[in-house]
Short mmCIF file of C-alpha atoms and ligand atoms in Angstrom, two decimals:
data_model
loop_
_atom_site.label_atom_id
_atom_site.label_comp_id
_atom_site.label_asym_id
_atom_site.label_seq_id
_atom_site.Cartn_x
_atom_site.Cartn_y
_atom_site.Cartn_z
CA MET V 144 -23.84 15.59 -1.99
CA TYR V 145 -24.68 19.26 -2.37
CA LYS V 146 -28.20 20.25 -3.29
CA ALA V 147 -29.60 23.48 -4.66
CA PRO V 148 -30.52 25.71 -1.69
CA ARG V 149 -34.04 25.24 -0.34
CA GLY V 150 -36.60 27.18 -2.35
CA THR V 151 -34.41 27.40 -5.47
CA ALA V 152 -34.64 25.28 -8.59
CA ASP V 153 -32.39 24.27 -11.46
CA ILE V 154 -33.98 24.92 -14.82
CA LEU V 155 -32.91 21.76 -16.62
CA PRO V 156 -32.33 21.49 -20.39
CA GLU V 157 -35.66 19.70 -20.90
CA GLU V 158 -37.47 22.65 -19.25
CA GLN V 159 -35.77 25.25 -21.42
CA GLY V 160 -38.32 24.95 -24.23
CA TYR V 161 -40.97 26.48 -21.92
CA TRP V 162 -38.65 29.25 -20.80
CA ARG V 163 -37.63 30.14 -24.34
CA TYR V 164 -41.30 30.20 -25.33
CA VAL V 165 -42.18 32.62 -22.52
CA GLU V 166 -39.11 34.84 -22.96
CA ASP V 167 -39.57 35.09 -26.74
CA ARG V 168 -43.18 36.22 -26.27
CA ALA V 169 -42.23 38.65 -23.50
CA ILE V 170 -39.63 40.30 -25.73
CA ALA V 171 -41.95 40.37 -28.75
CA LEU V 172 -44.64 42.01 -26.59
CA CYS V 173 -42.22 44.73 -25.46
CA LEU V 174 -41.20 45.47 -29.04
CA LEU V 175 -44.88 45.71 -29.99
CA TYR V 176 -45.59 48.23 -27.23
CA GLY V 177 -42.31 50.16 -27.55
CA TYR V 178 -40.56 49.11 -24.31
CA GLN V 179 -36.76 48.93 -24.10
CA ARG V 180 -34.76 46.46 -22.05
CA LEU V 181 -32.98 47.52 -18.88
CA ASP V 182 -30.79 45.16 -16.86
CA THR V 183 -29.87 46.19 -13.34
CA PRO V 184 -27.53 44.49 -10.82
CA ALA V 185 -28.73 41.53 -8.76
CA PHE V 186 -27.99 43.49 -5.58
CA GLU V 187 -28.50 47.08 -4.52
CA ASP V 188 -28.10 49.29 -1.50
CA VAL V 189 -30.52 47.86 1.08
CA GLN V 190 -32.03 51.32 1.67
CA LEU V 191 -33.36 51.42 -1.87
CA PHE V 192 -35.73 48.60 -0.99
CA THR V 193 -36.61 49.49 2.59
CA ARG V 194 -37.59 52.99 1.47
CA SER V 195 -39.59 51.93 -1.56
CA ILE V 196 -41.26 48.63 -0.61
CA GLY V 197 -42.04 49.86 2.91
CA GLU V 198 -40.68 49.10 6.39
CA GLY V 199 -43.83 47.31 7.50
CA THR V 200 -44.14 44.92 4.54
CA ASP V 201 -43.45 41.17 4.71
CA ILE V 202 -40.77 41.58 2.05
CA VAL V 203 -38.74 44.06 4.09
CA THR V 204 -39.36 42.63 7.56
CA LYS V 205 -38.99 38.92 6.78
CA GLU V 206 -37.93 38.16 3.25
CA MET V 207 -34.96 40.22 2.13
CA TYR V 208 -31.56 38.63 1.64
CA THR V 209 -29.34 41.32 3.13
CA PHE V 210 -25.59 41.16 3.63
CA GLU V 211 -22.64 43.33 4.41
CA ASP V 212 -19.88 43.21 1.81
CA ARG V 213 -16.17 43.33 2.65
CA SER V 214 -16.19 47.13 2.62
CA GLY V 215 -19.04 47.29 5.10
CA ASN V 216 -21.74 48.31 2.58
CA LEU V 217 -25.18 46.99 3.49
CA LEU V 218 -26.63 45.39 0.39
CA ALA V 219 -29.68 43.30 -0.52
CA LEU V 220 -30.34 40.81 -3.30
CA ARG V 221 -33.16 42.46 -5.23
CA PRO V 222 -36.55 41.34 -3.82
CA GLU V 223 -38.40 43.04 -6.72
CA GLY V 224 -37.63 44.91 -9.93
CA THR V 225 -39.41 48.26 -9.78
CA ALA V 226 -37.20 50.14 -7.30
CA PRO V 227 -33.98 49.27 -9.21
CA VAL V 228 -35.58 50.53 -12.44
CA CYS V 229 -36.48 53.83 -10.71
CA ARG V 230 -32.97 54.07 -9.28
CA ALA V 231 -31.49 53.61 -12.77
CA TYR V 232 -34.00 56.12 -14.23
CA LEU V 233 -32.74 58.75 -11.79
CA GLU V 234 -29.07 57.78 -11.91
CA HIS V 235 -28.91 58.02 -15.71
CA GLY V 236 -30.91 61.23 -16.01
CA MET V 237 -33.74 59.52 -17.89
CA ASP V 238 -36.03 62.26 -16.60
CA ASN V 239 -34.44 64.41 -19.33
CA LEU V 240 -35.65 62.05 -22.06
CA PRO V 241 -39.09 62.38 -23.68
CA GLN V 242 -41.58 61.01 -21.14
CA PRO V 243 -42.87 58.43 -20.44
CA VAL V 244 -39.76 56.27 -20.49
CA LYS V 245 -40.79 52.67 -21.14
CA LEU V 246 -38.56 49.89 -19.85
CA TYR V 247 -38.72 46.14 -19.33
CA TYR V 248 -36.67 43.48 -17.56
CA LEU V 249 -36.28 39.73 -17.16
CA ALA V 250 -34.53 39.22 -13.86
CA ALA V 251 -33.91 36.89 -10.93
CA ILE V 252 -35.70 38.01 -7.76
CA PHE V 253 -34.86 36.86 -4.22
CA ARG V 254 -37.29 36.52 -1.32
CA TYR V 255 -36.85 34.39 1.77
CA GLU V 256 -40.36 32.91 1.66
CA ARG V 257 -41.75 29.57 2.79
CA PRO V 258 -41.24 27.44 -0.32
CA GLN V 259 -44.24 25.72 -1.88
CA ALA V 260 -45.64 25.05 -5.36
CA GLY V 261 -45.07 28.24 -7.39
CA ARG V 262 -43.30 29.99 -4.54
CA TYR V 263 -39.52 30.11 -4.49
CA ARG V 264 -36.71 31.89 -2.73
CA GLN V 265 -35.23 32.71 -6.11
CA HIS V 266 -37.71 33.28 -8.90
CA TYR V 267 -37.66 35.14 -12.21
CA GLN V 268 -39.85 38.06 -13.14
CA PHE V 269 -40.76 39.61 -16.44
CA GLY V 270 -41.68 43.20 -15.69
CA PHE V 271 -42.32 46.46 -17.52
CA GLU V 272 -42.54 50.03 -16.27
CA ALA V 273 -43.74 53.28 -17.88
CA ILE V 274 -42.23 56.23 -16.03
CA GLY V 275 -43.11 59.90 -16.37
CA ASP V 276 -46.80 60.18 -17.18
CA ALA V 277 -49.93 60.33 -15.01
CA ASP V 278 -52.35 59.81 -17.89
CA PRO V 279 -54.96 57.07 -17.18
CA ALA V 280 -54.43 55.99 -20.81
CA LEU V 281 -51.06 54.68 -19.65
CA ASP V 282 -52.74 52.63 -16.90
CA ALA V 283 -54.93 51.13 -19.60
CA GLU V 284 -51.90 50.41 -21.78
CA ILE V 285 -50.06 48.62 -18.97
CA VAL V 286 -53.10 46.54 -17.99
CA GLU V 287 -53.76 45.66 -21.64
CA MET V 288 -50.11 44.76 -22.15
CA ALA V 289 -50.17 42.43 -19.14
CA TRP V 290 -53.34 40.78 -20.39
CA ARG V 291 -51.94 40.53 -23.94
CA PHE V 292 -48.85 38.76 -22.57
CA PHE V 293 -50.97 35.89 -21.27
CA GLU V 294 -53.00 35.86 -24.48
CA LEU V 295 -49.82 35.58 -26.55
CA LEU V 296 -48.81 32.61 -24.41
CA GLY V 297 -52.15 30.97 -25.11
CA LEU V 298 -53.13 30.88 -21.42
CA GLY V 299 -56.83 30.91 -20.67
CA ARG V 300 -59.05 30.72 -17.58
CA LEU V 301 -57.52 33.84 -16.02
CA TYR V 302 -59.03 36.62 -13.95
CA LEU V 303 -58.04 40.27 -14.15
CA TYR V 304 -58.70 42.15 -10.91
CA LEU V 305 -58.62 45.91 -10.62
CA ASN V 306 -58.82 48.36 -7.73
CA SER V 307 -57.78 51.86 -6.73
CA ILE V 308 -56.16 52.41 -3.36
CA GLY V 309 -56.06 56.23 -3.63
CA CYS V 310 -53.18 58.56 -2.95
CA LYS V 311 -51.48 60.13 0.05
CA SER V 312 -54.18 62.76 0.36
CA CYS V 313 -57.20 60.41 0.45
CA ARG V 314 -55.72 57.22 1.87
CA PRO V 315 -55.31 58.36 5.50
CA GLU V 316 -59.07 58.84 5.87
CA TYR V 317 -59.70 55.43 4.33
CA LEU V 318 -57.15 53.77 6.64
CA GLU V 319 -58.78 55.38 9.65
CA SER V 320 -62.15 54.06 8.63
CA LEU V 321 -60.64 50.62 7.96
CA LYS V 322 -59.04 50.55 11.40
CA ARG V 323 -62.28 51.68 13.05
CA TYR V 324 -64.11 48.85 11.33
CA TYR V 325 -61.47 46.24 12.14
CA SER V 326 -61.14 47.25 15.78
CA ALA V 327 -64.59 45.74 16.36
CA HIS V 328 -63.49 42.42 14.78
CA LEU V 329 -59.97 42.06 16.15
CA SER V 330 -60.55 39.14 18.49
CA GLY V 331 -61.72 36.85 15.65
CA LEU V 332 -58.75 37.55 13.35
CA CYS V 333 -55.65 35.42 12.76
CA SER V 334 -52.43 36.42 14.52
CA ASP V 335 -50.92 37.81 11.29
CA CYS V 336 -53.91 40.11 10.87
CA LYS V 337 -53.61 41.30 14.46
CA ALA V 338 -50.06 42.39 13.63
CA ARG V 339 -51.18 43.92 10.31
CA PHE V 340 -53.78 45.96 12.17
CA GLU V 341 -50.92 47.81 13.84
CA LYS V 342 -48.29 47.80 11.11
CA ASN V 343 -50.02 47.69 7.73
CA PRO V 344 -53.83 47.86 7.95
CA LEU V 345 -54.32 47.80 4.16
CA ARG V 346 -52.92 44.26 4.07
CA LEU V 347 -55.77 43.09 6.36
CA LEU V 348 -57.88 42.99 3.22
CA ASP V 349 -55.96 40.29 1.40
CA CYS V 350 -55.63 37.74 4.20
CA LYS V 351 -56.36 34.27 2.83
CA LYS V 352 -57.46 32.69 6.13
CA THR V 353 -61.12 31.69 6.29
CA ALA V 354 -61.63 33.42 9.64
CA CYS V 355 -60.54 36.75 8.16
CA TYR V 356 -62.18 36.44 4.74
CA ASP V 357 -65.74 37.41 5.69
CA VAL V 358 -64.51 40.32 7.79
CA ALA V 359 -62.46 41.59 4.84
CA GLU V 360 -65.38 41.12 2.44
CA ALA V 361 -67.59 43.44 4.49
CA ALA V 362 -64.85 46.02 5.16
CA PRO V 363 -65.05 49.62 3.90
CA LYS V 364 -63.94 49.95 0.28
CA SER V 365 -61.06 52.19 -0.76
CA THR V 366 -62.97 53.29 -3.87
CA ASP V 367 -65.60 54.92 -1.61
CA TYR V 368 -62.92 57.16 -0.10
CA LEU V 369 -61.10 58.41 -3.21
CA CYS V 370 -60.41 62.12 -3.55
CA ARG V 371 -61.68 63.91 -6.66
CA ASP V 372 -58.49 63.36 -8.64
CA CYS V 373 -58.21 59.63 -7.75
CA LYS V 374 -61.91 59.08 -8.40
CA SER V 375 -61.85 60.62 -11.86
CA HIS V 376 -58.58 58.79 -12.64
CA PHE V 377 -60.13 55.46 -11.66
CA GLU V 378 -63.32 56.15 -13.64
CA THR V 379 -61.28 56.98 -16.73
CA VAL V 380 -59.14 53.84 -16.36
CA VAL V 381 -62.34 51.77 -16.10
CA GLU V 382 -63.78 53.51 -19.17
CA TYR V 383 -60.62 52.81 -21.19
CA LEU V 384 -60.42 49.19 -20.10
CA LYS V 385 -64.04 48.68 -21.12
CA ALA V 386 -63.34 50.32 -24.47
CA LEU V 387 -60.42 47.90 -24.92
CA LYS V 388 -62.81 45.06 -24.06
CA LEU V 389 -60.65 43.73 -21.26
CA PRO V 390 -62.53 41.31 -19.02
CA PHE V 391 -61.70 42.84 -15.62
CA ASP V 392 -63.49 42.70 -12.28
CA ILE V 393 -63.20 45.37 -9.64
CA ASN V 394 -61.94 43.68 -6.48
CA HIS V 395 -62.12 45.84 -3.37
CA ARG V 396 -59.84 43.50 -1.47
CA LEU V 397 -56.97 43.85 -3.91
CA VAL V 398 -54.26 45.91 -2.18
CA ARG V 399 -50.88 44.33 -3.23
CA GLY V 400 -47.95 43.57 -0.96
CA LEU V 401 -45.69 46.56 -1.57
CA ASP V 402 -46.26 50.00 -0.06
CA TYR V 403 -45.34 52.17 -3.03
CA TYR V 404 -48.63 51.84 -4.89
CA THR V 405 -51.01 54.74 -5.49
CA LYS V 406 -54.32 54.79 -7.37
CA THR V 407 -54.55 51.86 -9.82
CA VAL V 408 -53.57 48.37 -8.67
CA PHE V 409 -54.26 45.17 -10.60
CA GLU V 410 -53.49 41.47 -10.56
CA ILE V 411 -53.92 38.51 -12.86
CA GLN V 412 -54.87 35.22 -11.25
CA PRO V 413 -55.65 31.76 -12.54
CA LEU V 414 -59.19 30.51 -12.10
CA GLY V 415 -59.86 28.63 -8.89
CA ASP V 416 -56.67 29.47 -7.03
CA GLY V 417 -56.02 31.86 -4.16
CA ALA V 418 -54.13 35.11 -4.58
CA GLN V 419 -51.08 33.11 -3.46
CA SER V 420 -50.83 31.96 -7.03
CA ALA V 421 -51.13 35.34 -8.77
CA LEU V 422 -49.44 35.13 -12.15
CA GLY V 423 -48.62 38.79 -12.07
CA GLY V 424 -49.48 42.12 -10.57
CA GLY V 425 -48.74 45.78 -10.74
CA GLY V 426 -50.03 49.29 -10.40
CA ARG V 427 -49.23 52.99 -10.22
CA TYR V 428 -46.49 54.32 -7.99
CA ASP V 429 -46.69 58.07 -8.44
CA ASP V 430 -44.67 58.97 -5.32
CA LEU V 431 -41.82 56.48 -5.59
CA ILE V 432 -39.36 58.45 -7.73
CA GLU V 433 -39.70 61.49 -5.45
CA GLU V 434 -39.31 59.20 -2.44
CA LEU V 435 -36.00 58.05 -3.94
CA GLY V 436 -34.70 61.60 -4.24
CA GLY V 437 -36.01 62.71 -7.64
CA LYS V 438 -38.59 65.27 -8.65
CA PRO V 439 -42.21 64.05 -8.47
CA VAL V 440 -42.59 61.69 -11.45
CA PRO V 441 -45.69 59.52 -11.87
CA ALA V 442 -45.24 55.93 -13.05
CA ILE V 443 -46.95 52.57 -13.48
CA GLY V 444 -45.77 49.01 -14.09
CA PHE V 445 -46.39 45.29 -13.89
CA ALA V 446 -44.45 42.09 -13.28
CA ALA V 447 -45.25 38.42 -13.89
CA GLY V 448 -43.64 35.43 -12.17
CA MET V 449 -42.02 33.23 -14.82
CA GLU V 450 -42.15 29.98 -12.80
CA ARG V 451 -45.90 30.41 -12.27
CA VAL V 452 -46.37 31.14 -15.96
CA VAL V 453 -44.51 27.94 -16.86
CA LEU V 454 -46.52 25.99 -14.28
CA ASN V 455 -49.77 27.23 -15.81
CA LEU V 456 -48.60 26.45 -19.36
CA LYS V 457 -48.04 22.87 -18.24
CA GLU V 458 -51.33 22.66 -16.36
CA GLN V 459 -53.20 23.99 -19.37
CA LYS V 460 -51.28 21.55 -21.60
CA ILE V 461 -50.06 24.27 -23.94
CA ALA V 462 -47.62 22.83 -26.46
CA VAL V 463 -44.42 24.80 -26.86
CA PRO V 464 -42.19 24.58 -29.96
CA ALA V 465 -39.81 21.62 -29.96
CA LEU V 466 -36.23 22.24 -28.98
CA PRO V 467 -33.71 22.24 -31.88
CA ALA V 468 -33.11 18.84 -33.47
CA PRO V 469 -30.23 16.88 -31.91
CA PRO V 470 -26.91 17.32 -33.70
CA VAL V 471 -25.32 15.10 -36.31
CA PHE V 472 -22.99 12.60 -34.64
CA VAL V 473 -19.57 12.02 -36.18
CA ALA V 474 -18.24 8.53 -35.43
CA HIS V 475 -14.78 7.17 -36.27
CA LEU V 476 -12.67 4.04 -36.33
CA GLY V 477 -8.97 4.39 -35.53
CA ASN V 478 -6.64 7.28 -34.69
CA GLU V 479 -6.33 8.71 -38.17
CA ALA V 480 -10.08 8.57 -38.59
CA LYS V 481 -10.54 10.36 -35.29
CA LEU V 482 -8.50 13.33 -36.50
CA GLU V 483 -10.59 13.38 -39.70
CA ALA V 484 -13.76 13.24 -37.59
CA VAL V 485 -12.66 16.24 -35.52
CA LYS V 486 -11.93 18.16 -38.74
CA LEU V 487 -15.23 17.12 -40.34
CA THR V 488 -17.22 18.16 -37.25
CA SER V 489 -15.57 21.58 -37.38
CA ILE V 490 -16.46 21.93 -41.10
CA LEU V 491 -20.08 20.93 -40.44
CA ARG V 492 -20.40 23.54 -37.70
CA LYS V 493 -18.93 26.21 -39.98
CA ASP V 494 -21.69 25.29 -42.40
CA ASP V 495 -24.28 25.81 -39.63
CA ILE V 496 -24.93 22.11 -39.16
CA ALA V 497 -25.03 21.22 -35.45
CA ALA V 498 -22.56 18.39 -34.97
CA ILE V 499 -20.60 16.56 -32.27
CA THR V 500 -17.61 14.24 -32.47
CA ALA V 501 -17.56 10.99 -30.56
CA THR V 502 -14.94 11.29 -27.85
CA GLY V 503 -13.09 8.51 -26.03
CA ASP V 504 -12.26 5.10 -27.45
CA ARG V 505 -15.65 3.46 -27.86
CA SER V 506 -16.19 0.80 -30.51
CA LEU V 507 -18.35 1.76 -33.49
CA LYS V 508 -21.23 -0.10 -31.84
CA GLY V 509 -20.69 1.91 -28.65
CA GLN V 510 -20.56 5.16 -30.61
CA LEU V 511 -23.80 4.33 -32.42
CA ARG V 512 -25.42 3.56 -29.08
CA GLN V 513 -24.24 6.93 -27.80
CA ALA V 514 -25.63 8.69 -30.90
CA ASN V 515 -28.91 6.90 -30.32
CA SER V 516 -29.18 7.97 -26.72
CA LEU V 517 -28.43 11.57 -27.70
CA GLY V 518 -31.28 11.36 -30.21
CA SER V 519 -29.07 12.09 -33.23
CA ASN V 520 -30.93 11.25 -36.42
CA TYR V 521 -27.75 11.07 -38.51
CA VAL V 522 -24.32 9.59 -37.90
CA ALA V 523 -21.39 10.36 -40.20
CA ILE V 524 -18.88 7.49 -40.00
CA ILE V 525 -15.23 7.77 -40.90
CA GLY V 526 -13.17 4.55 -41.06
CA ASP V 527 -9.87 3.61 -42.76
CA ASP V 528 -11.50 3.46 -46.20
CA GLU V 529 -13.08 6.88 -45.77
CA VAL V 530 -9.76 8.36 -44.61
CA LYS V 531 -8.15 7.13 -47.82
CA SER V 532 -10.99 8.07 -50.17
CA GLY V 533 -12.02 11.32 -48.44
CA ALA V 534 -15.63 10.08 -48.44
CA VAL V 535 -17.99 9.64 -45.49
CA THR V 536 -20.55 6.95 -44.68
CA LEU V 537 -23.83 8.49 -43.60
CA ARG V 538 -26.17 6.44 -41.48
CA ASN V 539 -29.81 7.41 -41.09
CA MET V 540 -30.56 6.33 -37.53
CA MET V 541 -34.31 6.31 -38.09
CA THR V 542 -34.23 3.85 -41.01
CA GLY V 543 -30.86 2.16 -40.46
CA GLU V 544 -30.02 2.99 -44.11
CA GLN V 545 -26.36 3.74 -44.91
CA LYS V 546 -24.65 5.28 -47.93
CA THR V 547 -21.19 6.52 -48.78
CA VAL V 548 -21.02 10.08 -50.06
CA SER V 549 -18.40 12.73 -50.78
CA ARG V 550 -17.94 15.52 -48.22
CA VAL V 551 -19.56 18.07 -50.54
CA GLU V 552 -22.59 15.79 -50.95
CA LEU V 553 -22.66 15.17 -47.20
CA ILE V 554 -22.93 18.88 -46.43
CA LYS V 555 -25.62 19.40 -49.07
CA LEU V 556 -27.60 16.45 -47.78
CA LEU V 557 -27.31 17.38 -44.11
CA THR V 558 -28.11 21.04 -44.80
CA ARG V 559 -31.32 19.87 -46.50
CA VAL V 560 -32.39 17.38 -43.81
CA THR V 561 -31.46 19.49 -40.80
CA GLN V 562 -33.40 22.46 -42.13
CA GLU V 563 -36.53 20.45 -42.91
P1 HAM G 836 -45.23 41.11 -6.84
O1 HAM G 836 -46.70 40.89 -6.88
O2 HAM G 836 -44.59 41.07 -5.52
O3 HAM G 836 -44.97 42.51 -7.55
O4 HAM G 836 -44.52 40.06 -7.78
C1 HAM G 836 -44.89 39.92 -9.13
C2 HAM G 836 -45.13 38.47 -9.48
O5 HAM G 836 -43.95 37.71 -9.20
C3 HAM G 836 -46.22 37.77 -8.65
O6 HAM G 836 -47.50 38.02 -9.16
C4 HAM G 836 -45.82 36.31 -8.80
O7 HAM G 836 -46.28 35.79 -10.03
C5 HAM G 836 -44.30 36.37 -8.84
N1 HAM G 836 -43.74 36.04 -7.52
C6 HAM G 836 -43.65 36.83 -6.44
N2 HAM G 836 -43.05 36.17 -5.42
C7 HAM G 836 -42.75 34.95 -5.89
C8 HAM G 836 -42.10 33.79 -5.32
N3 HAM G 836 -41.64 33.80 -4.08
N4 HAM G 836 -41.95 32.69 -6.11
C9 HAM G 836 -42.40 32.68 -7.38
N5 HAM G 836 -43.02 33.73 -7.96
C10 HAM G 836 -43.19 34.85 -7.23
C11 HAM G 836 -43.75 43.07 -7.69
O8 HAM G 836 -42.71 42.55 -7.43
C12 HAM G 836 -43.81 44.45 -8.32
N6 HAM G 836 -42.44 44.94 -8.50
C13 HAM G 836 -44.57 44.43 -9.62
C14 HAM G 836 -44.65 45.79 -10.25
C15 HAM G 836 -43.95 46.23 -11.30
N7 HAM G 836 -45.40 46.79 -9.81
C16 HAM G 836 -45.18 47.84 -10.57
N8 HAM G 836 -44.29 47.52 -11.47
#
């Protein structure tokens, strides 16, 4: 027996109500804020990701699904959505449009991670990006939009963390100071942190291991090293977020796992869980478009993990709208009746009444049992008499009541009850 690959999940029909609920709200949110949908391919040139996410990151060193296609092109299944959006922005000359260009996506993301609750090798992200404006008001809009998304879903007990990690002119001094500080604590750190010290010192700050936590807590803060521009940008973002009454906390340990960020970074986490379970995160990436071969274009964005959102909806017992009512079942007795049943089912569907015909050669009892297990509330029965008279017997499966009606009456009746 084949199984879905480790770290992937089938989203079964009974789960789809949650997914529809989240997707509908995501799309409504984007309409409200003026973001347009962009779909990009599931795989891209591997360089797009190594250059943007960063050579030293976990995603690039350990988690990317890379492969060579039959023409020898080196490709990767997308491990995140921002770089493909920037690639499309450049490829389609969107820098000639009025800026900022506001885009959103709902897309499958692939990362070879160690699977656990809320962590998959294929997951889905809802993300949005505003490209082409450095205004801190845009940072505030993106953070508000992310927060509003969770509000629209009815999720509570969430934290909003904010930080600024500076830009390429002020970050080197901060990194030096961070390394100086950490060099005195190296022996007590976990092995991952020892490697981070060399490869990606910023990531030392978000290690979840107890041994490393206290060291990270007392480490120098990036906000104390911001240049004038980054400092005033951060202060303005904070001022705007306060004016919008968003309940954020400044978290000096928030650094994010991708290298392209500059200035503002933020994350939304459920109460009581580690950063492992972040529902979403984002930030500014003012150098990325230039890095990918364009002119310097500032940008900011956010993405949420759909599986984690669904998990939290369930944990918080948030009721989602019921799935559409099960269809009307059309049962039949005999070959002639079967042909009539197929025709009737087709007519019902043309009239927007969801319907299915019984297939196979089950007895009427067997067909009723089948209708019952499908959850159909109504069964239309066609037997010899009905074939002759053109009428239909309608059985209400909830009450057991049966009556014979004309086809016109049947459609009227079913239209009324299925739209109730
Ligand atoms: P990220 O923090 O790597 O950011 O991923 C965004 C969200 O995707 C996470 O907060 C989490 O909810 C979900 N997620 C990540 N990995 C997994 C996984 N293995 N299984 C399940 N869910 C997962 C980004 O990818 C950036 N592109 C976000 C962004 C957009 N920044 C600017 N614009």
